Short mmCIF file of C-alpha atoms in Angstrom, two decimals:
data_model
loop_
_atom_site.label_atom_id
_atom_site.label_comp_id
_atom_site.label_asym_id
_atom_site.label_seq_id
_atom_site.Cartn_x
_atom_site.Cartn_y
_atom_site.Cartn_z
CA GLN A 1 0.00 0.00 0.00
CA VAL A 2 1.10 3.56 -0.62
CA GLN A 3 2.91 5.15 2.30
CA LEU A 4 4.25 8.68 2.54
CA VAL A 5 6.08 9.53 5.75
CA GLU A 6 7.22 13.09 6.36
CA SER A 7 9.97 14.05 8.78
CA GLY A 8 12.16 17.01 9.63
CA GLY A 9 9.61 19.35 11.14
CA GLY A 10 10.25 21.26 14.34
CA VAL A 11 10.70 24.68 15.86
CA VAL A 12 12.95 27.17 14.06
CA GLN A 13 13.64 30.86 14.56
CA PRO A 14 12.56 33.45 11.98
CA GLY A 15 15.16 33.64 9.23
CA GLY A 16 16.26 30.08 9.86
CA SER A 17 16.26 27.02 7.63
CA LEU A 18 14.78 23.55 7.74
CA ARG A 19 14.75 20.58 5.39
CA LEU A 20 11.72 18.33 5.24
CA SER A 21 11.88 14.78 3.90
CA CYS A 22 9.16 12.46 2.67
CA ALA A 23 9.92 8.74 2.43
CA ALA A 24 7.75 7.00 -0.13
CA SER A 25 6.90 3.32 -0.41
CA GLY A 26 4.30 1.04 -1.95
CA PHE A 27 4.50 2.50 -5.44
CA THR A 28 7.07 3.27 -8.14
CA PHE A 29 8.21 6.63 -6.79
CA SER A 30 10.22 7.52 -9.90
CA SER A 31 7.07 7.42 -12.05
CA TYR A 32 5.02 10.06 -10.22
CA GLY A 33 5.03 13.77 -9.71
CA MET A 34 4.98 14.89 -6.09
CA HIS A 35 3.57 17.90 -4.24
CA TRP A 36 4.07 19.68 -0.96
CA VAL A 37 0.92 21.19 0.55
CA ARG A 38 0.71 23.02 3.87
CA GLN A 39 -1.97 23.96 6.36
CA ALA A 40 -1.53 26.70 8.93
CA PRO A 41 -3.18 26.04 12.31
CA GLY A 42 -6.94 26.35 11.98
CA LYS A 43 -6.68 27.40 8.32
CA GLY A 44 -7.29 25.87 4.91
CA LEU A 45 -4.99 24.01 2.56
CA GLU A 46 -2.29 25.89 0.65
CA TRP A 47 -0.45 24.33 -2.28
CA VAL A 48 3.32 24.91 -1.94
CA ALA A 49 5.30 23.18 -4.67
CA PHE A 50 5.37 20.41 -7.28
CA ILE A 51 8.14 18.40 -8.92
CA ARG A 52 7.80 16.19 -11.97
CA TYR A 53 8.58 12.49 -11.76
CA ASP A 54 12.09 12.98 -13.11
CA GLY A 55 12.80 16.30 -11.41
CA SER A 56 12.90 18.11 -14.75
CA ASN A 57 10.29 20.74 -13.82
CA LYS A 58 9.46 22.42 -10.55
CA TYR A 59 6.70 24.86 -9.67
CA TYR A 60 6.20 27.01 -6.57
CA ALA A 61 3.57 29.13 -4.89
CA ASP A 62 4.40 32.84 -5.02
CA SER A 63 4.49 32.87 -1.21
CA VAL A 64 7.54 30.57 -1.12
CA LYS A 65 9.25 31.24 -4.45
CA GLY A 66 12.93 32.05 -3.99
CA ARG A 67 12.93 30.71 -0.42
CA PHE A 68 11.86 27.06 -0.75
CA THR A 69 13.32 24.40 -3.03
CA ILE A 70 11.65 21.10 -3.87
CA SER A 71 13.83 18.18 -4.91
CA ARG A 72 13.78 14.41 -5.04
CA ASP A 73 16.14 11.46 -4.97
CA ASN A 74 14.54 8.64 -6.95
CA SER A 75 17.28 6.23 -5.89
CA LYS A 76 16.19 6.76 -2.26
CA ASN A 77 12.43 7.09 -2.93
CA THR A 78 12.55 10.39 -1.08
CA LEU A 79 11.08 13.85 -1.63
CA TYR A 80 12.57 16.94 -0.02
CA LEU A 81 11.61 20.52 0.75
CA GLN A 82 14.44 22.87 1.64
CA MET A 83 13.01 25.89 3.42
CA ASN A 84 15.16 28.99 3.90
CA SER A 85 14.47 32.47 5.27
CA LEU A 86 11.56 31.11 7.27
CA ARG A 87 8.85 33.48 8.47
CA ALA A 88 6.17 33.21 11.13
CA GLU A 89 3.57 32.79 8.37
CA ASP A 90 5.32 29.58 7.24
CA THR A 91 4.14 27.91 10.45
CA ALA A 92 2.00 24.98 9.31
CA VAL A 93 1.63 21.25 8.95
CA TYR A 94 3.43 20.27 5.75
CA TYR A 95 2.09 17.34 3.75
CA CYS A 96 3.80 15.52 0.93
CA ALA A 97 1.43 14.12 -1.66
CA LYS A 98 1.50 11.85 -4.69
CA SER A 99 0.08 12.94 -8.02
CA PRO A 100 -0.99 10.48 -10.71
CA GLY A 101 -1.58 13.34 -13.10
CA GLY A 102 -2.85 16.69 -11.83
CA HIS A 103 -4.83 15.81 -8.74
CA ILE A 104 -3.49 14.29 -5.52
CA ASP A 105 -4.43 10.70 -4.71
CA TYR A 106 -2.37 10.01 -1.57
CA TRP A 107 -1.22 12.24 1.28
CA GLY A 108 1.27 11.74 4.08
CA GLN A 109 0.32 12.32 7.72
CA GLY A 110 2.11 15.67 7.79
CA THR A 111 4.93 17.23 9.79
CA LEU A 112 4.58 20.40 11.85
CA VAL A 113 6.88 23.35 11.25
CA THR A 114 6.76 26.15 13.82
CA VAL A 115 8.61 29.40 13.12
CA SER A 116 8.96 31.31 16.36
CA SER A 117 11.55 33.14 18.41
CA ALA B 1 -3.15 32.87 -10.86
CA ILE B 2 -6.50 31.07 -10.83
CA GLN B 3 -8.54 31.56 -7.67
CA LEU B 4 -11.20 29.20 -6.37
CA THR B 5 -14.17 30.43 -4.36
CA GLN B 6 -16.13 27.86 -2.39
CA SER B 7 -19.60 28.42 -1.01
CA PRO B 8 -20.89 28.22 1.54
CA SER B 9 -17.95 28.41 3.93
CA SER B 10 -19.95 26.36 6.41
CA LEU B 11 -23.30 24.66 6.62
CA SER B 12 -25.37 22.74 9.12
CA ALA B 13 -27.24 19.67 7.95
CA SER B 14 -28.91 16.57 9.30
CA VAL B 15 -28.22 12.92 8.60
CA GLY B 16 -30.03 11.98 5.41
CA ASP B 17 -29.97 15.49 3.95
CA ARG B 18 -28.83 16.23 0.41
CA VAL B 19 -25.87 18.61 0.56
CA THR B 20 -24.45 20.70 -2.28
CA ILE B 21 -21.16 22.61 -2.20
CA THR B 22 -20.07 24.88 -5.02
CA CYS B 23 -16.65 25.91 -6.27
CA ARG B 24 -16.16 28.74 -8.73
CA ALA B 25 -12.92 29.32 -10.63
CA SER B 26 -11.78 32.81 -11.58
CA GLN B 27 -11.17 31.58 -15.12
CA GLY B 28 -11.96 28.45 -17.09
CA ILE B 29 -10.19 25.28 -16.00
CA SER B 30 -11.96 22.73 -18.20
CA SER B 31 -12.53 19.69 -15.95
CA ALA B 32 -9.26 19.96 -14.01
CA LEU B 33 -10.82 19.98 -10.56
CA ALA B 34 -10.66 17.67 -7.57
CA TRP B 35 -12.58 17.47 -4.30
CA TYR B 36 -11.10 16.38 -0.96
CA GLN B 37 -12.53 15.60 2.45
CA GLN B 38 -10.61 16.42 5.61
CA LYS B 39 -11.44 15.45 9.17
CA PRO B 40 -9.83 17.15 12.19
CA GLY B 41 -6.22 16.16 12.74
CA LYS B 42 -6.14 14.03 9.61
CA ALA B 43 -4.73 14.37 6.10
CA PRO B 44 -7.16 15.17 3.30
CA LYS B 45 -8.71 12.33 1.34
CA LEU B 46 -9.45 12.38 -2.39
CA LEU B 47 -13.14 12.06 -3.27
CA ILE B 48 -13.55 13.26 -6.87
CA TYR B 49 -11.06 14.03 -9.66
CA ASP B 50 -11.46 15.39 -13.17
CA ALA B 51 -14.57 17.18 -11.86
CA SER B 52 -16.82 14.11 -11.90
CA SER B 53 -14.76 10.91 -11.57
CA LEU B 54 -15.33 9.08 -8.30
CA GLU B 55 -12.13 7.88 -6.64
CA SER B 56 -12.01 4.14 -6.03
CA GLY B 57 -13.47 3.19 -2.66
CA VAL B 58 -15.41 6.42 -2.18
CA PRO B 59 -19.14 5.87 -1.53
CA SER B 60 -21.45 6.54 -4.47
CA ARG B 61 -23.43 9.11 -2.44
CA PHE B 62 -20.62 11.52 -3.38
CA SER B 63 -20.77 13.01 -6.87
CA GLY B 64 -19.19 15.89 -8.72
CA SER B 65 -20.27 17.91 -11.71
CA GLY B 66 -19.34 20.96 -13.73
CA SER B 67 -16.77 22.24 -16.15
CA GLY B 68 -15.25 25.56 -17.09
CA THR B 69 -15.71 27.80 -14.07
CA ASP B 70 -18.57 26.32 -12.04
CA PHE B 71 -18.40 23.05 -10.14
CA THR B 72 -20.50 21.20 -7.60
CA LEU B 73 -19.91 18.49 -5.02
CA THR B 74 -23.10 16.72 -3.95
CA ILE B 75 -23.64 14.32 -1.07
CA SER B 76 -26.94 12.64 -1.83
CA SER B 77 -27.73 11.44 1.69
CA LEU B 78 -25.47 12.79 4.42
CA GLN B 79 -24.06 10.14 6.76
CA PRO B 80 -22.55 10.66 10.24
CA GLU B 81 -19.04 10.03 8.91
CA ASP B 82 -19.44 12.79 6.32
CA PHE B 83 -19.20 15.63 8.82
CA ALA B 84 -15.90 17.18 7.80
CA THR B 85 -14.38 20.01 5.80
CA TYR B 86 -14.39 19.80 2.02
CA TYR B 87 -11.93 21.47 -0.36
CA CYS B 88 -11.82 21.88 -4.12
CA GLN B 89 -8.50 22.18 -5.98
CA GLN B 90 -7.75 23.13 -9.56
CA PHE B 91 -4.92 21.51 -11.50
CA ASN B 92 -5.35 23.23 -14.85
CA SER B 93 -2.36 25.49 -14.29
CA TYR B 94 0.21 26.35 -11.62
CA PRO B 95 -0.19 27.30 -8.83
CA HIS B 96 -2.61 24.46 -8.06
CA ALA B 97 -4.81 26.52 -5.77
CA PHE B 98 -7.31 25.18 -3.26
CA GLY B 99 -10.65 26.68 -2.41
CA GLY B 100 -11.17 28.09 1.07
CA GLY B 101 -13.05 25.04 2.31
CA THR B 102 -16.60 24.21 3.39
CA LYS B 103 -17.18 22.90 6.87
CA VAL B 104 -20.17 20.55 7.11
CA GLU B 105 -21.53 20.44 10.65
CA ILE B 106 -24.28 18.53 12.39
CA LYS B 107 -27.57 20.36 12.76
#
């Protein structure tokens, strides 16, 4: 069965950096595009970034462009999100998600990132 | 960027009621729309993709319709496990925006 397990969340000071990981199993990771989606406490879902199956194309929300970088290592079945210059408004649960073609069919359980001094 | 407007933002309904949630796109997105259900403390779950295709394993009381700019999620007979928040998402172009959500509560 498909499993997506995020890790790397925690508390970081404003201006700091954090790298999230998402370990994938139960499907051929190298064949699927992958997303990061976040949800601030008590708020709705916000799409963050997408990477194609082979890493050839990447797309970002305007709110994170230039600060966040999505990447993947298909040999390790792992998705990453490098987050730099973190702000209080980046505080959220971050989900990695699998995309069979546009929509999202599986989500991880999420990892909480808190940006606070 | 395409924006999605969901309505209502919340509603109260009883078990057995027919519930309709709408999602309007700021520009045409063909049928590139999905609907998700989210319960508190849990990850979202896919219900409908390509505007009207029911995801495998999702009960047939859920249905989706629409194309272009106007879309609808319908629950034909609300069940106790359906009380949750529902989100639409467009995947016609990047960024793949979500709607603001509709919280379905027990009347």
